[in-house]
Amino acid sequence: AESYPGQQNAYSVSMPYQKVNDVLGLNLTPQEIAAIMQNVEFTVTDDKDAASIGIKSGNVLSFTPPYWRADIHIAEDVIEEIGRLYGFDAITPTLPHRDFTAVRPSHFDALRSDIRKALSRAGANEVLTYSFVHGDLLIKAGQKTEDSYRLVNSLSPELQYYRQTITPSLLSIIHGNIKQGYDHFAVYEVNKAHPKQHGMTNENVPAEVDMVALTVANKKSQQGAAYYEAKRMLEYLAKMLGLELVYSPLEADPNYPVAAPFEHRRAALVTDKKTNTMLGIVGEYKRSVVKAFKLPDYTAGFEIGSIPVLEAVQRLTSDYRSVSRYPGTERDICFQVPVTMSFQKLNDAAWAALKNSPLETSVEPVDIYQPEGATTKNVTLRISLTSHKKTLTGDEVTNVINSVAAHVTSELGAAVI
């Protein structure tokens, strides 16, 4: 047997002959295809008679290139060769058929748009940060680098890891904005993260997690807790989406990436009340995080999952109520409670007193006053009342407020001041 430099074992590329016509826009028969390729020393067989050189009636053709055609590997290589030999000028140009029906945005895309609108209306500014971060950023936020996927060929030494959550990226831009003279602002981002805990997809790539994160900072604020401003923005977002949120305290650090930057004693888990769907976390940040990112003392934020929010929204039942024709009213109640009592417990007791009221009601925090070294604190709640049938009289409002005060004092032992 003769030996040729570069000669390799023969291999074949198989495909339905109709694929040639579909790609090139031709109408060649199997025999015509075979003749074209045999002219350049390809061996062509069909599925009916693999030993036959002539093509009979087979639907699947096998092309075996000569040994010197090392550029032929896949079906498209063969199709390109057929088109070149047949003549691209001989192909009649035709426009592809296209459906001009407008594409409807998916439910998820519509939700993200609603989230952006709501947070922008609440006064926050949208930012867009890199999905890749430096390992130092993860460490500053209290996260572990081993919980992130590391890039083998990163675009930059500053972009070594996939980020686990969005919050560290937001924290990294707070100090720079304050240096530019912005004393009080909020930033948010609707984007993706890639925590290693979520594993790989079926395509063997890191799983993506859609998140929404917000951080609010105030350099000049000397009173109050930043937690309540972040919570107020989250509440506004929930109201725009039709969700009712429940906040539960963190008994210990959850040791999970999304909770890593947050101080668990000054943070809460967020759950949708109607569907009992866990959404995320809201709170203030650890002292180590505040120091590492050079944040003001008055800084807080939240991070929630976009997919859990979508699931909660889709499972809602309609409870639409038209806007009342009659004016509403507000009253403030100040309760004195032990310093160890959480605000959520007091808030829940007030809501329980209004549960069976025929009026449209709401409860919002106004002020929390706790003198240094005191064993008690004063918490002021604002009760809003609206009737859809008439204008409320002063006595009717007073009766509702008194029932709230009586229920809270009997349930929690609080004092009205």
Short mmCIF file of C-alpha atoms in Angstrom, two decimals:
data_model
loop_
_atom_site.label_atom_id
_atom_site.label_comp_id
_atom_site.label_asym_id
_atom_site.label_seq_id
_atom_site.Cartn_x
_atom_site.Cartn_y
_atom_site.Cartn_z
CA ALA A 1 0.00 0.00 0.00
CA GLU A 2 1.22 3.49 -0.84
CA SER A 3 1.96 5.90 1.99
CA TYR A 4 1.10 9.58 1.62
CA PRO A 5 2.28 12.35 3.95
CA GLY A 6 -0.62 13.54 6.06
CA GLN A 7 -2.91 10.68 5.06
CA GLN A 8 -5.50 9.87 7.73
CA ASN A 9 -8.14 7.23 8.25
CA ALA A 10 -11.27 7.89 6.20
CA TYR A 11 -14.28 9.36 7.96
CA SER A 12 -17.76 10.29 6.77
CA VAL A 13 -20.23 13.12 7.22
CA SER A 14 -23.88 12.04 7.02
CA MET A 15 -27.02 14.14 6.60
CA PRO A 16 -30.43 14.10 4.89
CA TYR A 17 -30.00 15.33 1.33
CA GLN A 18 -32.92 17.72 1.85
CA LYS A 19 -30.79 19.66 4.31
CA VAL A 20 -28.59 20.74 1.40
CA ASN A 21 -31.63 22.21 -0.35
CA ASP A 22 -32.98 23.80 2.82
CA VAL A 23 -29.70 25.62 3.54
CA LEU A 24 -28.86 26.67 -0.01
CA GLY A 25 -32.39 27.30 -1.24
CA LEU A 26 -32.04 24.81 -4.10
CA ASN A 27 -34.00 21.80 -5.32
CA LEU A 28 -31.26 19.29 -6.15
CA THR A 29 -31.89 15.56 -6.37
CA PRO A 30 -29.69 13.08 -4.48
CA GLN A 31 -28.14 12.07 -7.77
CA GLU A 32 -27.20 15.66 -8.63
CA ILE A 33 -25.68 16.19 -5.20
CA ALA A 34 -23.67 12.97 -5.51
CA ALA A 35 -22.42 13.91 -8.98
CA ILE A 36 -21.19 17.32 -7.80
CA MET A 37 -19.21 15.86 -4.92
CA GLN A 38 -17.88 12.84 -6.83
CA ASN A 39 -16.33 15.27 -9.32
CA VAL A 40 -14.00 16.47 -6.54
CA GLU A 41 -13.18 12.90 -5.42
CA PHE A 42 -15.64 12.61 -2.53
CA THR A 43 -17.10 9.15 -2.00
CA VAL A 44 -20.88 9.40 -1.69
CA THR A 45 -23.15 6.59 -0.50
CA ASP A 46 -26.78 6.40 0.57
CA ASP A 47 -28.65 4.68 3.35
CA LYS A 48 -30.09 2.07 0.97
CA ASP A 49 -26.83 0.75 -0.44
CA ALA A 50 -23.76 1.92 1.44
CA ALA A 51 -21.44 0.10 -0.97
CA SER A 52 -22.89 1.73 -4.07
CA ILE A 53 -21.20 4.68 -5.74
CA GLY A 54 -24.33 5.61 -7.68
CA ILE A 55 -27.14 7.17 -5.68
CA LYS A 56 -30.50 5.45 -5.98
CA SER A 57 -33.35 6.52 -3.70
CA GLY A 58 -31.81 7.04 -0.28
CA ASN A 59 -32.77 10.03 1.89
CA VAL A 60 -29.58 10.13 3.98
CA LEU A 61 -26.28 10.65 2.18
CA SER A 62 -22.80 9.95 3.54
CA PHE A 63 -19.87 11.97 2.22
CA THR A 64 -16.34 10.65 2.65
CA PRO A 65 -13.79 13.33 1.69
CA PRO A 66 -10.41 12.51 0.13
CA TYR A 67 -7.59 12.40 2.62
CA TRP A 68 -6.21 15.78 1.66
CA ARG A 69 -9.49 17.57 2.50
CA ALA A 70 -8.78 18.01 6.21
CA ASP A 71 -11.12 21.03 6.27
CA ILE A 72 -14.27 18.90 6.04
CA HIS A 73 -15.65 18.09 9.50
CA ILE A 74 -19.37 18.80 9.70
CA ALA A 75 -22.44 18.83 7.45
CA GLU A 76 -22.18 22.59 6.88
CA ASP A 77 -18.68 22.12 5.42
CA VAL A 78 -20.09 19.75 2.82
CA ILE A 79 -23.03 22.07 2.07
CA GLU A 80 -20.64 24.98 1.54
CA GLU A 81 -18.63 22.88 -0.89
CA ILE A 82 -21.78 21.93 -2.82
CA GLY A 83 -22.84 25.57 -3.05
CA ARG A 84 -19.40 26.66 -4.26
CA LEU A 85 -19.22 23.97 -6.94
CA TYR A 86 -22.81 24.38 -8.09
CA GLY A 87 -22.29 28.13 -8.24
CA PHE A 88 -23.62 30.68 -5.77
CA ASP A 89 -24.72 32.81 -8.74
CA ALA A 90 -27.06 30.01 -9.78
CA ILE A 91 -28.97 30.23 -6.51
CA THR A 92 -32.17 32.29 -6.87
CA PRO A 93 -32.25 34.90 -4.07
CA THR A 94 -35.51 34.85 -2.10
CA LEU A 95 -36.55 36.76 0.97
CA PRO A 96 -37.27 34.64 4.06
CA HIS A 97 -40.80 34.50 5.39
CA ARG A 98 -41.20 36.58 8.53
CA ASP A 99 -44.05 36.99 10.97
CA PHE A 100 -44.50 40.67 11.74
CA THR A 101 -46.71 40.04 14.77
CA ALA A 102 -45.49 42.16 17.67
CA VAL A 103 -43.69 40.20 20.38
CA ARG A 104 -45.42 40.36 23.73
CA PRO A 105 -43.05 40.85 26.69
CA SER A 106 -42.90 37.88 29.03
CA HIS A 107 -44.40 38.11 32.51
CA PHE A 108 -40.90 38.26 33.95
CA ASP A 109 -39.82 41.13 31.69
CA ALA A 110 -43.01 43.02 32.57
CA LEU A 111 -42.33 42.46 36.28
CA ARG A 112 -38.78 43.82 36.03
CA SER A 113 -40.14 46.88 34.25
CA ASP A 114 -42.69 47.42 37.04
CA ILE A 115 -39.96 47.03 39.67
CA ARG A 116 -37.80 49.66 37.97
CA LYS A 117 -40.71 52.08 37.72
CA ALA A 118 -41.69 51.62 41.37
CA LEU A 119 -38.20 52.07 42.80
CA SER A 120 -37.56 55.09 40.59
CA ARG A 121 -40.81 56.65 41.81
CA ALA A 122 -39.70 55.95 45.36
CA GLY A 123 -36.69 58.20 44.73
CA ALA A 124 -33.95 55.65 44.01
CA ASN A 125 -31.53 55.77 41.08
CA GLU A 126 -30.85 52.71 38.92
CA VAL A 127 -27.24 51.65 38.39
CA LEU A 128 -25.62 48.88 36.36
CA THR A 129 -22.49 47.19 37.72
CA TYR A 130 -20.26 44.34 36.55
CA SER A 131 -21.27 40.74 37.17
CA PHE A 132 -17.57 40.02 37.73
CA VAL A 133 -15.94 41.32 40.93
CA HIS A 134 -12.60 41.29 42.73
CA GLY A 135 -12.09 38.80 45.52
CA ASP A 136 -11.44 41.65 47.96
CA LEU A 137 -14.98 42.94 47.34
CA LEU A 138 -16.44 39.60 48.40
CA ILE A 139 -14.32 39.54 51.55
CA LYS A 140 -15.31 43.12 52.47
CA ALA A 141 -18.97 42.10 52.23
CA GLY A 142 -18.44 39.11 54.52
CA GLN A 143 -18.73 36.57 51.72
CA LYS A 144 -16.33 33.70 51.03
CA THR A 145 -14.35 33.58 47.81
CA GLU A 146 -14.68 29.79 47.70
CA ASP A 147 -18.46 30.28 47.27
CA SER A 148 -17.84 32.11 43.96
CA TYR A 149 -16.84 30.76 40.57
CA ARG A 150 -13.36 32.00 39.67
CA LEU A 151 -12.58 32.94 36.07
CA VAL A 152 -9.56 31.22 34.55
CA ASN A 153 -8.99 33.97 31.96
CA SER A 154 -10.51 37.07 33.54
CA LEU A 155 -10.84 40.26 31.53
CA SER A 156 -8.97 42.14 34.25
CA PRO A 157 -7.27 41.38 37.59
CA GLU A 158 -10.12 43.39 39.12
CA LEU A 159 -12.74 40.99 37.70
CA GLN A 160 -11.70 37.60 39.02
CA TYR A 161 -14.96 36.14 40.35
CA TYR A 162 -18.63 35.80 39.53
CA ARG A 163 -20.53 37.77 42.17
CA GLN A 164 -22.72 35.86 44.60
CA THR A 165 -25.22 38.69 45.19
CA ILE A 166 -25.74 42.27 44.00
CA THR A 167 -25.45 44.12 47.34
CA PRO A 168 -21.60 44.19 47.49
CA SER A 169 -21.53 45.86 44.06
CA LEU A 170 -23.88 48.59 45.33
CA LEU A 171 -21.88 49.10 48.52
CA SER A 172 -18.72 49.62 46.48
CA ILE A 173 -20.14 52.76 44.81
CA ILE A 174 -21.62 54.48 47.90
CA HIS A 175 -18.42 56.13 49.15
CA GLY A 176 -17.52 57.47 45.70
CA ASN A 177 -20.90 59.17 45.34
CA ILE A 178 -20.66 60.70 48.81
CA LYS A 179 -17.24 62.13 47.93
CA GLN A 180 -18.87 63.77 44.91
CA GLY A 181 -21.23 65.65 47.23
CA TYR A 182 -24.34 63.45 47.22
CA ASP A 183 -25.22 63.31 50.93
CA HIS A 184 -28.55 61.46 50.79
CA PHE A 185 -29.46 59.03 48.01
CA ALA A 186 -30.58 55.51 47.17
CA VAL A 187 -29.33 53.25 44.38
CA TYR A 188 -30.77 50.00 43.12
CA GLU A 189 -29.96 47.33 40.55
CA VAL A 190 -32.07 44.67 38.83
CA ASN A 191 -29.63 42.07 37.58
CA LYS A 192 -28.18 38.58 37.93
CA ALA A 193 -25.81 36.85 40.34
CA HIS A 194 -24.13 33.45 40.18
CA PRO A 195 -23.73 31.91 43.67
CA LYS A 196 -21.97 28.57 43.67
CA GLN A 197 -24.66 27.12 45.97
CA HIS A 198 -27.07 27.05 43.02
CA GLY A 199 -24.82 24.69 41.06
CA MET A 200 -24.61 24.31 37.29
CA THR A 201 -27.27 24.25 34.61
CA ASN A 202 -27.96 21.40 32.15
CA GLU A 203 -25.54 23.12 29.78
CA ASN A 204 -22.81 22.92 32.42
CA VAL A 205 -22.60 26.66 33.04
CA PRO A 206 -23.14 28.49 36.37
CA ALA A 207 -26.80 28.91 37.25
CA GLU A 208 -28.06 32.50 37.18
CA VAL A 209 -30.14 34.00 39.99
CA ASP A 210 -32.21 37.11 39.23
CA MET A 211 -32.09 39.60 42.11
CA VAL A 212 -33.19 43.12 43.06
CA ALA A 213 -30.98 45.04 45.49
CA LEU A 214 -31.22 48.57 46.93
CA THR A 215 -29.01 50.59 49.26
CA VAL A 216 -29.90 53.93 50.85
CA ALA A 217 -27.27 56.16 52.48
CA ASN A 218 -27.39 59.49 54.32
CA LYS A 219 -24.16 61.18 55.40
CA LYS A 220 -25.81 63.95 57.44
CA SER A 221 -28.52 62.01 59.28
CA GLN A 222 -27.86 61.98 63.03
CA GLN A 223 -31.10 60.39 64.24
CA GLY A 224 -33.38 57.52 63.38
CA ALA A 225 -32.50 54.15 61.93
CA ALA A 226 -31.68 53.65 58.27
CA TYR A 227 -33.49 50.31 58.45
CA TYR A 228 -36.87 52.01 58.36
CA GLU A 229 -36.07 54.06 55.25
CA ALA A 230 -34.97 50.94 53.37
CA LYS A 231 -38.06 49.14 54.63
CA ARG A 232 -40.29 52.01 53.52
CA MET A 233 -38.93 51.76 49.97
CA LEU A 234 -39.46 48.00 50.01
CA GLU A 235 -43.01 48.50 51.28
CA TYR A 236 -43.69 50.96 48.47
CA LEU A 237 -42.42 48.45 45.92
CA ALA A 238 -44.60 45.73 47.45
CA LYS A 239 -47.65 48.02 47.38
CA MET A 240 -47.11 48.79 43.67
CA LEU A 241 -46.93 45.04 42.95
CA GLY A 242 -49.93 44.16 45.11
CA LEU A 243 -47.93 42.27 47.75
CA GLU A 244 -48.33 42.41 51.52
CA LEU A 245 -45.08 41.72 53.35
CA VAL A 246 -44.31 40.08 56.69
CA TYR A 247 -41.00 40.61 58.50
CA SER A 248 -39.49 37.99 60.78
CA PRO A 249 -36.39 38.51 62.96
CA LEU A 250 -33.13 36.67 62.41
CA GLU A 251 -32.21 34.74 65.54
CA ALA A 252 -28.67 34.15 64.26
CA ASP A 253 -26.51 34.84 61.23
CA PRO A 254 -27.95 32.59 58.45
CA ASN A 255 -24.45 32.09 56.96
CA TYR A 256 -25.77 32.52 53.42
CA PRO A 257 -24.31 34.87 50.75
CA VAL A 258 -27.37 37.14 50.47
CA ALA A 259 -27.41 37.70 54.24
CA ALA A 260 -23.63 37.98 54.70
CA PRO A 261 -23.38 41.83 54.55
CA PHE A 262 -26.35 42.36 56.90
CA GLU A 263 -26.24 42.62 60.69
CA HIS A 264 -28.72 39.95 61.72
CA ARG A 265 -29.72 41.85 64.88
CA ARG A 266 -30.81 44.80 62.73
CA ALA A 267 -32.25 42.92 59.77
CA ALA A 268 -35.35 40.89 58.96
CA LEU A 269 -36.38 38.16 56.56
CA VAL A 270 -39.07 39.26 54.11
CA THR A 271 -42.03 37.02 53.23
CA ASP A 272 -45.15 37.66 51.16
CA LYS A 273 -48.08 37.33 53.55
CA LYS A 274 -50.72 36.11 51.10
CA THR A 275 -48.67 33.40 49.43
CA ASN A 276 -46.12 32.71 52.20
CA THR A 277 -43.30 33.08 49.65
CA MET A 278 -39.84 33.91 51.03
CA LEU A 279 -38.52 36.92 49.12
CA GLY A 280 -35.24 38.06 50.72
CA ILE A 281 -33.78 40.26 53.44
CA VAL A 282 -33.89 43.92 54.53
CA GLY A 283 -31.74 45.60 57.14
CA GLU A 284 -28.61 47.49 58.13
CA TYR A 285 -25.09 46.29 57.46
CA LYS A 286 -22.46 44.84 59.81
CA ARG A 287 -19.97 47.25 61.37
CA SER A 288 -17.15 45.42 59.61
CA VAL A 289 -18.90 45.97 56.26
CA VAL A 290 -19.57 49.65 57.03
CA LYS A 291 -15.90 50.16 57.90
CA ALA A 292 -14.56 48.21 54.91
CA PHE A 293 -16.66 50.15 52.38
CA LYS A 294 -16.37 53.51 54.24
CA LEU A 295 -20.13 53.81 54.52
CA PRO A 296 -22.05 56.39 56.58
CA ASP A 297 -23.56 55.08 59.81
CA TYR A 298 -26.96 55.76 58.26
CA THR A 299 -26.89 53.06 55.57
CA ALA A 300 -29.28 50.18 54.95
CA GLY A 301 -30.81 48.23 52.11
CA PHE A 302 -32.52 45.10 50.92
CA GLU A 303 -32.02 42.29 48.43
CA ILE A 304 -34.86 40.11 47.16
CA GLY A 305 -35.20 37.44 44.49
CA SER A 306 -36.99 38.45 41.28
CA ILE A 307 -38.31 34.94 40.58
CA PRO A 308 -39.91 34.54 44.08
CA VAL A 309 -41.50 37.98 43.60
CA LEU A 310 -42.88 36.87 40.22
CA GLU A 311 -44.26 33.67 41.74
CA ALA A 312 -45.92 35.65 44.53
CA VAL A 313 -47.45 38.14 42.08
CA GLN A 314 -48.77 35.38 39.77
CA ARG A 315 -50.45 33.57 42.67
CA LEU A 316 -52.29 36.65 43.86
CA THR A 317 -56.07 36.76 43.67
CA SER A 318 -57.67 40.03 42.71
CA ASP A 319 -58.78 42.13 45.70
CA TYR A 320 -59.21 45.40 43.84
CA ARG A 321 -61.01 48.20 45.65
CA SER A 322 -61.79 51.51 44.05
CA VAL A 323 -60.52 54.73 45.61
CA SER A 324 -62.96 56.02 48.22
CA ARG A 325 -65.01 59.11 47.40
CA TYR A 326 -64.76 60.16 51.03
CA PRO A 327 -61.75 61.66 52.81
CA GLY A 328 -59.69 59.49 55.11
CA THR A 329 -58.15 60.43 58.45
CA GLU A 330 -55.00 59.64 60.42
CA ARG A 331 -54.32 59.34 64.13
CA ASP A 332 -51.05 58.73 65.97
CA ILE A 333 -50.76 56.49 69.04
CA CYS A 334 -47.62 56.35 71.17
CA PHE A 335 -46.94 53.16 73.12
CA GLN A 336 -44.34 52.68 75.83
CA VAL A 337 -42.88 49.17 75.66
CA PRO A 338 -39.79 47.35 76.98
CA VAL A 339 -36.63 47.90 74.93
CA THR A 340 -36.49 44.17 74.22
CA MET A 341 -39.80 44.18 72.35
CA SER A 342 -39.46 44.17 68.57
CA PHE A 343 -41.30 46.68 66.46
CA GLN A 344 -42.82 43.89 64.37
CA LYS A 345 -44.52 42.41 67.41
CA LEU A 346 -46.12 45.77 68.25
CA ASN A 347 -47.05 46.35 64.61
CA ASP A 348 -48.69 42.90 64.36
CA ALA A 349 -50.75 43.57 67.48
CA ALA A 350 -52.05 46.84 66.02
CA TRP A 351 -52.95 45.11 62.74
CA ALA A 352 -54.75 42.35 64.65
CA ALA A 353 -56.99 44.96 66.30
CA LEU A 354 -57.96 46.32 62.86
CA LYS A 355 -58.42 42.90 61.23
CA ASN A 356 -62.23 42.84 61.36
CA SER A 357 -62.77 46.54 60.77
CA PRO A 358 -65.04 47.39 57.80
CA LEU A 359 -62.79 50.39 57.07
CA GLU A 360 -59.76 50.57 54.81
CA THR A 361 -56.85 50.73 57.25
CA SER A 362 -53.07 50.95 57.42
CA VAL A 363 -50.43 51.07 60.15
CA GLU A 364 -47.10 52.87 59.69
CA PRO A 365 -44.23 53.68 62.06
CA VAL A 366 -43.71 57.37 62.85
CA ASP A 367 -41.05 57.47 65.56
CA ILE A 368 -39.08 55.29 67.97
CA TYR A 369 -37.56 57.09 70.96
CA GLN A 370 -35.23 55.24 73.30
CA PRO A 371 -33.20 57.26 75.84
CA GLU A 372 -29.71 55.98 76.51
CA GLY A 373 -29.69 53.53 79.41
CA ALA A 374 -33.50 53.35 79.61
CA THR A 375 -35.39 50.09 80.04
CA THR A 376 -38.34 51.25 77.93
CA LYS A 377 -38.83 52.91 74.55
CA ASN A 378 -41.63 54.94 73.00
CA VAL A 379 -42.98 53.77 69.65
CA THR A 380 -45.43 55.96 67.72
CA LEU A 381 -47.74 54.35 65.16
CA ARG A 382 -49.85 56.19 62.61
CA ILE A 383 -53.28 54.64 62.01
CA SER A 384 -54.98 55.57 58.72
CA LEU A 385 -58.74 55.03 58.39
CA THR A 386 -60.95 55.43 55.30
CA SER A 387 -64.60 54.57 54.74
CA HIS A 388 -66.08 53.78 51.32
CA LYS A 389 -69.60 54.66 52.50
CA LYS A 390 -69.37 58.00 54.29
CA THR A 391 -67.18 60.61 55.93
CA LEU A 392 -66.08 59.34 59.34
CA THR A 393 -67.06 61.35 62.40
CA GLY A 394 -64.67 62.17 65.21
CA ASP A 395 -66.40 59.75 67.58
CA GLU A 396 -66.16 56.88 65.07
CA VAL A 397 -62.45 57.47 64.59
CA THR A 398 -61.90 57.72 68.34
CA ASN A 399 -63.69 54.41 68.91
CA VAL A 400 -61.43 52.61 66.43
CA ILE A 401 -58.28 54.16 67.88
CA ASN A 402 -59.37 53.25 71.43
CA SER A 403 -59.99 49.64 70.36
CA VAL A 404 -56.46 49.46 68.92
CA ALA A 405 -54.98 50.91 72.09
CA ALA A 406 -56.97 48.53 74.28
CA HIS A 407 -55.98 45.47 72.27
CA VAL A 408 -52.26 46.35 72.21
CA THR A 409 -52.12 47.13 75.94
CA SER A 410 -53.94 43.92 76.89
CA GLU A 411 -51.89 41.70 74.53
CA LEU A 412 -48.43 43.17 75.15
CA GLY A 413 -48.73 45.02 78.43
CA ALA A 414 -47.84 48.28 76.68
CA ALA A 415 -48.79 51.69 78.05
CA VAL A 416 -50.36 54.46 75.99
CA ILE A 417 -48.65 57.82 76.52
#
